[in-house]
mmCIF file of C-alpha atoms in Angstrom:
data_model
loop_
_atom_site.group_PDB
_atom_site.id
_atom_site.type_symbol
_atom_site.label_atom_id
_atom_site.label_comp_id
_atom_site.label_asym_id
_atom_site.label_seq_id
_atom_site.Cartn_x
_atom_site.Cartn_y
_atom_site.Cartn_z
ATOM 1 C CA MET A 1 -7.409 -1.109 -22.997
ATOM 2 C CA LYS A 2 -4.483 -1.177 -20.675
ATOM 3 C CA ARG A 3 -1.249 -0.286 -22.034
ATOM 4 C CA LYS A 4 2.431 -1.076 -20.984
ATOM 5 C CA ARG A 5 3.404 1.282 -17.966
ATOM 6 C CA GLU A 6 6.794 2.211 -19.604
ATOM 7 C CA ASN A 7 9.307 3.288 -16.892
ATOM 8 C CA VAL A 8 7.339 5.690 -14.871
ATOM 9 C CA TRP A 9 4.687 4.074 -12.610
ATOM 10 C CA LEU A 10 2.006 5.534 -10.384
ATOM 11 C CA ALA A 11 0.252 3.554 -7.829
ATOM 12 C CA VAL A 12 -1.787 4.009 -4.840
ATOM 13 C CA ALA A 13 -2.306 2.217 -1.479
ATOM 14 C CA GLY A 14 -5.174 2.429 0.841
ATOM 15 C CA ILE A 15 -4.725 2.360 4.677
ATOM 16 C CA VAL A 16 -8.147 1.424 5.847
ATOM 17 C CA LYS A 17 -9.333 1.754 9.435
ATOM 18 C CA SER A 18 -12.462 0.179 10.846
ATOM 19 C CA ASP A 19 -13.114 -0.490 14.594
ATOM 20 C CA ASP A 20 -9.449 0.305 15.677
ATOM 21 C CA LYS A 21 -8.304 -2.495 13.007
ATOM 22 C CA TRP A 22 -6.523 -2.062 9.788
ATOM 23 C CA LEU A 23 -7.516 -3.700 6.463
ATOM 24 C CA VAL A 24 -4.425 -5.702 5.165
ATOM 25 C CA VAL A 25 -3.809 -8.320 2.515
ATOM 26 C CA LYS A 26 -1.386 -10.974 1.640
ATOM 27 C CA LYS A 27 -0.333 -10.995 -2.098
ATOM 28 C CA LYS A 28 0.036 -14.029 -4.121
ATOM 29 C CA TYR A 29 3.060 -12.853 -6.254
ATOM 30 C CA GLY A 30 5.876 -10.424 -6.171
ATOM 31 C CA GLY A 31 8.189 -9.041 -3.456
ATOM 32 C CA LEU A 32 5.332 -8.915 -0.947
ATOM 33 C CA LYS A 33 4.042 -12.530 -1.501
ATOM 34 C CA GLY A 34 3.090 -13.849 1.802
ATOM 35 C CA LYS A 35 3.459 -10.664 3.688
ATOM 36 C CA TRP A 36 0.821 -8.320 5.128
ATOM 37 C CA SER A 37 0.538 -5.205 3.261
ATOM 38 C CA PHE A 38 -2.114 -2.536 2.565
ATOM 39 C CA PRO A 39 -4.312 -2.974 -0.510
ATOM 40 C CA ALA A 40 -2.613 -1.312 -3.413
ATOM 41 C CA GLY A 41 -2.366 -1.052 -7.218
ATOM 42 C CA PHE A 42 -1.648 0.846 -10.142
ATOM 43 C CA VAL A 43 -3.710 3.887 -11.370
ATOM 44 C CA ASP A 44 -5.436 2.950 -14.717
ATOM 45 C CA GLU A 45 -5.685 5.156 -17.788
ATOM 46 C CA GLY A 46 -8.807 7.497 -17.337
ATOM 47 C CA GLU A 47 -8.792 7.222 -13.619
ATOM 48 C CA THR A 48 -7.979 9.770 -10.850
ATOM 49 C CA MET A 49 -5.750 8.405 -7.884
ATOM 50 C CA ASP A 50 -8.744 8.645 -5.467
ATOM 51 C CA GLU A 51 -10.811 6.548 -7.907
ATOM 52 C CA ALA A 52 -7.930 4.081 -8.254
ATOM 53 C CA VAL A 53 -7.655 3.596 -4.458
ATOM 54 C CA LYS A 54 -11.137 3.005 -3.847
ATOM 55 C CA ARG A 55 -11.365 0.515 -6.573
ATOM 56 C CA GLU A 56 -8.320 -1.393 -5.541
ATOM 57 C CA VAL A 57 -9.346 -1.671 -1.968
ATOM 58 C CA LEU A 58 -12.717 -2.988 -3.251
ATOM 59 C CA GLU A 59 -11.250 -5.301 -5.703
ATOM 60 C CA GLU A 60 -8.795 -6.816 -3.410
ATOM 61 C CA THR A 61 -10.887 -6.994 -0.322
ATOM 62 C CA GLY A 62 -14.451 -6.557 -0.993
ATOM 63 C CA ILE A 63 -14.596 -3.570 1.326
ATOM 64 C CA GLU A 64 -16.087 -0.180 0.281
ATOM 65 C CA ALA A 65 -14.199 2.823 1.685
ATOM 66 C CA GLU A 66 -14.125 6.491 1.643
ATOM 67 C CA ILE A 67 -10.986 8.729 1.498
ATOM 68 C CA THR A 68 -10.309 10.729 4.553
ATOM 69 C CA GLY A 69 -6.785 11.948 3.778
ATOM 70 C CA ALA A 70 -3.498 11.378 2.213
ATOM 71 C CA LEU A 71 -0.747 10.251 4.468
ATOM 72 C CA GLY A 72 2.274 10.006 2.244
ATOM 73 C CA ILE A 73 4.085 9.415 -0.903
ATOM 74 C CA ARG A 74 6.491 6.443 -1.614
ATOM 75 C CA SER A 75 8.884 7.078 -4.400
ATOM 76 C CA GLY A 76 11.692 4.607 -5.626
ATOM 77 C CA VAL A 77 13.846 3.680 -8.393
ATOM 78 C CA ILE A 78 13.961 0.016 -9.444
ATOM 79 C CA LYS A 79 17.157 -1.290 -11.073
ATOM 80 C CA GLU A 80 18.216 2.443 -11.689
ATOM 81 C CA ARG A 81 15.589 2.886 -14.564
ATOM 82 C CA ILE A 82 11.852 2.532 -13.412
ATOM 83 C CA SER A 83 10.455 5.270 -11.420
ATOM 84 C CA ASP A 84 8.011 3.514 -9.107
ATOM 85 C CA ASN A 85 5.720 6.125 -7.226
ATOM 86 C CA MET A 86 2.702 5.467 -5.041
ATOM 87 C CA ILE A 87 0.433 7.909 -2.995
ATOM 88 C CA ILE A 88 -0.730 6.448 0.232
ATOM 89 C CA PHE A 89 -4.235 7.372 1.344
ATOM 90 C CA GLU A 90 -6.187 6.991 4.569
ATOM 91 C CA LEU A 91 -9.657 5.616 4.182
ATOM 92 C CA THR A 92 -12.495 4.467 6.361
ATOM 93 C CA ALA A 93 -14.590 1.370 5.698
ATOM 94 C CA VAL A 94 -18.055 2.203 4.991
ATOM 95 C CA GLY A 95 -19.567 -1.304 3.672
ATOM 96 C CA GLY A 96 -19.068 -4.462 1.610
ATOM 97 C CA ILE A 97 -17.992 -7.967 2.830
ATOM 98 C CA LEU A 98 -14.459 -8.871 3.482
ATOM 99 C CA LYS A 99 -13.429 -11.373 0.806
ATOM 100 C CA ALA A 100 -9.992 -11.816 -0.736
ATOM 101 C CA GLN A 101 -9.719 -11.411 -4.449
ATOM 102 C CA ASP A 102 -9.083 -14.936 -5.894
ATOM 103 C CA ASN A 103 -6.605 -13.926 -8.551
ATOM 104 C CA GLU A 104 -3.939 -11.814 -6.591
ATOM 105 C CA ILE A 105 -4.888 -12.137 -2.957
ATOM 106 C CA ALA A 106 -4.205 -15.097 -0.630
ATOM 107 C CA GLU A 107 -5.688 -13.487 2.356
ATOM 108 C CA ALA A 108 -7.597 -10.346 3.408
ATOM 109 C CA ASP A 109 -8.086 -9.358 7.063
ATOM 110 C CA PHE A 110 -8.633 -6.664 9.644
ATOM 111 C CA ARG A 111 -5.776 -6.722 12.126
ATOM 112 C CA SER A 112 -4.967 -4.640 15.246
ATOM 113 C CA THR A 113 -1.815 -2.337 15.309
ATOM 114 C CA HIS A 114 -0.334 -4.572 17.897
ATOM 115 C CA GLU A 115 -0.836 -7.776 15.867
ATOM 116 C CA LEU A 116 0.600 -6.279 12.726
ATOM 117 C CA LEU A 117 3.734 -4.655 14.457
ATOM 118 C CA LYS A 118 4.669 -8.034 16.094
ATOM 119 C CA ASP A 119 3.929 -10.105 13.092
ATOM 120 C CA PRO A 120 7.217 -10.784 11.108
ATOM 121 C CA ASP A 121 5.088 -11.063 7.960
ATOM 122 C CA SER A 122 4.158 -7.358 8.108
ATOM 123 C CA SER A 123 5.615 -5.182 5.307
ATOM 124 C CA LEU A 124 7.861 -2.227 5.744
ATOM 125 C CA MET A 125 5.009 0.280 4.923
ATOM 126 C CA ILE A 126 2.932 -1.170 7.722
ATOM 127 C CA HIS A 127 5.731 -0.683 10.224
ATOM 128 C CA PHE A 128 6.337 2.631 8.895
ATOM 129 C CA PHE A 129 2.816 4.060 9.001
ATOM 130 C CA LEU A 130 1.506 2.037 12.208
ATOM 131 C CA ASP A 131 4.532 2.444 14.450
ATOM 132 C CA LYS A 132 4.136 5.923 16.259
ATOM 133 C CA ASN A 133 8.000 5.894 16.822
ATOM 134 C CA ASN A 134 8.586 6.042 12.915
ATOM 135 C CA VAL A 135 6.143 8.748 12.099
ATOM 136 C CA SER A 136 6.961 12.456 13.007
ATOM 137 C CA SER A 137 4.567 15.184 12.996
ATOM 138 C CA GLY A 138 4.861 17.231 9.906
ATOM 139 C CA PHE A 139 6.319 16.720 6.424
ATOM 140 C CA SER A 140 9.396 14.540 6.516
ATOM 141 C CA THR A 141 11.443 12.305 4.165
ATOM 142 C CA HIS A 142 12.843 8.951 4.968
ATOM 143 C CA ASP A 143 15.301 6.973 3.055
ATOM 144 C CA LEU A 144 14.482 3.218 3.586
ATOM 145 C CA ASN A 145 15.428 -0.189 2.180
ATOM 146 C CA PRO A 146 12.412 -2.411 1.573
ATOM 147 C CA GLY A 147 14.700 -5.415 0.805
ATOM 148 C CA SER A 148 16.714 -6.658 -2.014
ATOM 149 C CA GLU A 149 13.825 -8.788 -3.565
ATOM 150 C CA PHE A 150 12.434 -5.648 -4.901
ATOM 151 C CA GLY A 151 15.437 -4.393 -6.763
ATOM 152 C CA TYR A 152 15.233 -0.729 -5.573
ATOM 153 C CA THR A 153 18.366 1.289 -5.980
ATOM 154 C CA ASN A 154 16.699 4.221 -4.282
ATOM 155 C CA TYR A 155 13.585 4.179 -1.939
ATOM 156 C CA LYS A 156 11.916 6.927 -0.057
ATOM 157 C CA ILE A 157 8.766 7.538 1.887
ATOM 158 C CA PHE A 158 7.514 11.115 2.245
ATOM 159 C CA ASN A 159 5.383 11.509 5.440
ATOM 160 C CA LEU A 160 2.742 14.192 4.838
ATOM 161 C CA HIS A 161 1.364 14.336 8.510
#
């Protein structure tokens, strides 16, 4: 049974690489509707973060993946009251058949870094994690603005590499 998330949210995102391409989705809803983003979703009750990211990747894209590391943490506050937190994992595709989930996902694809960085429909997180100019070596904190459509009053990404 799923319960209301209250005002503290925990989510995961999976940055999945296969043959020098990245697994991305276009959501059918929310602030990322129509934009390329990494597969992501909430951690469910009774589930660890690593289980959740593998489940979300599989549910949204049909791709089975294994975790190879943790890349960062996104932490934000929505409308000055909801603490929205996400762990960003790095994964490698190990199987499955690419197919967008009908309910939530309009499109799922593997795209090159170049394709994603030049596409105006790529999300802030895609630009942050794939553009080598944005990511410094070692731990760092970045105050960012994902856009007014999300309602964030505070938004940060902590780079773990």
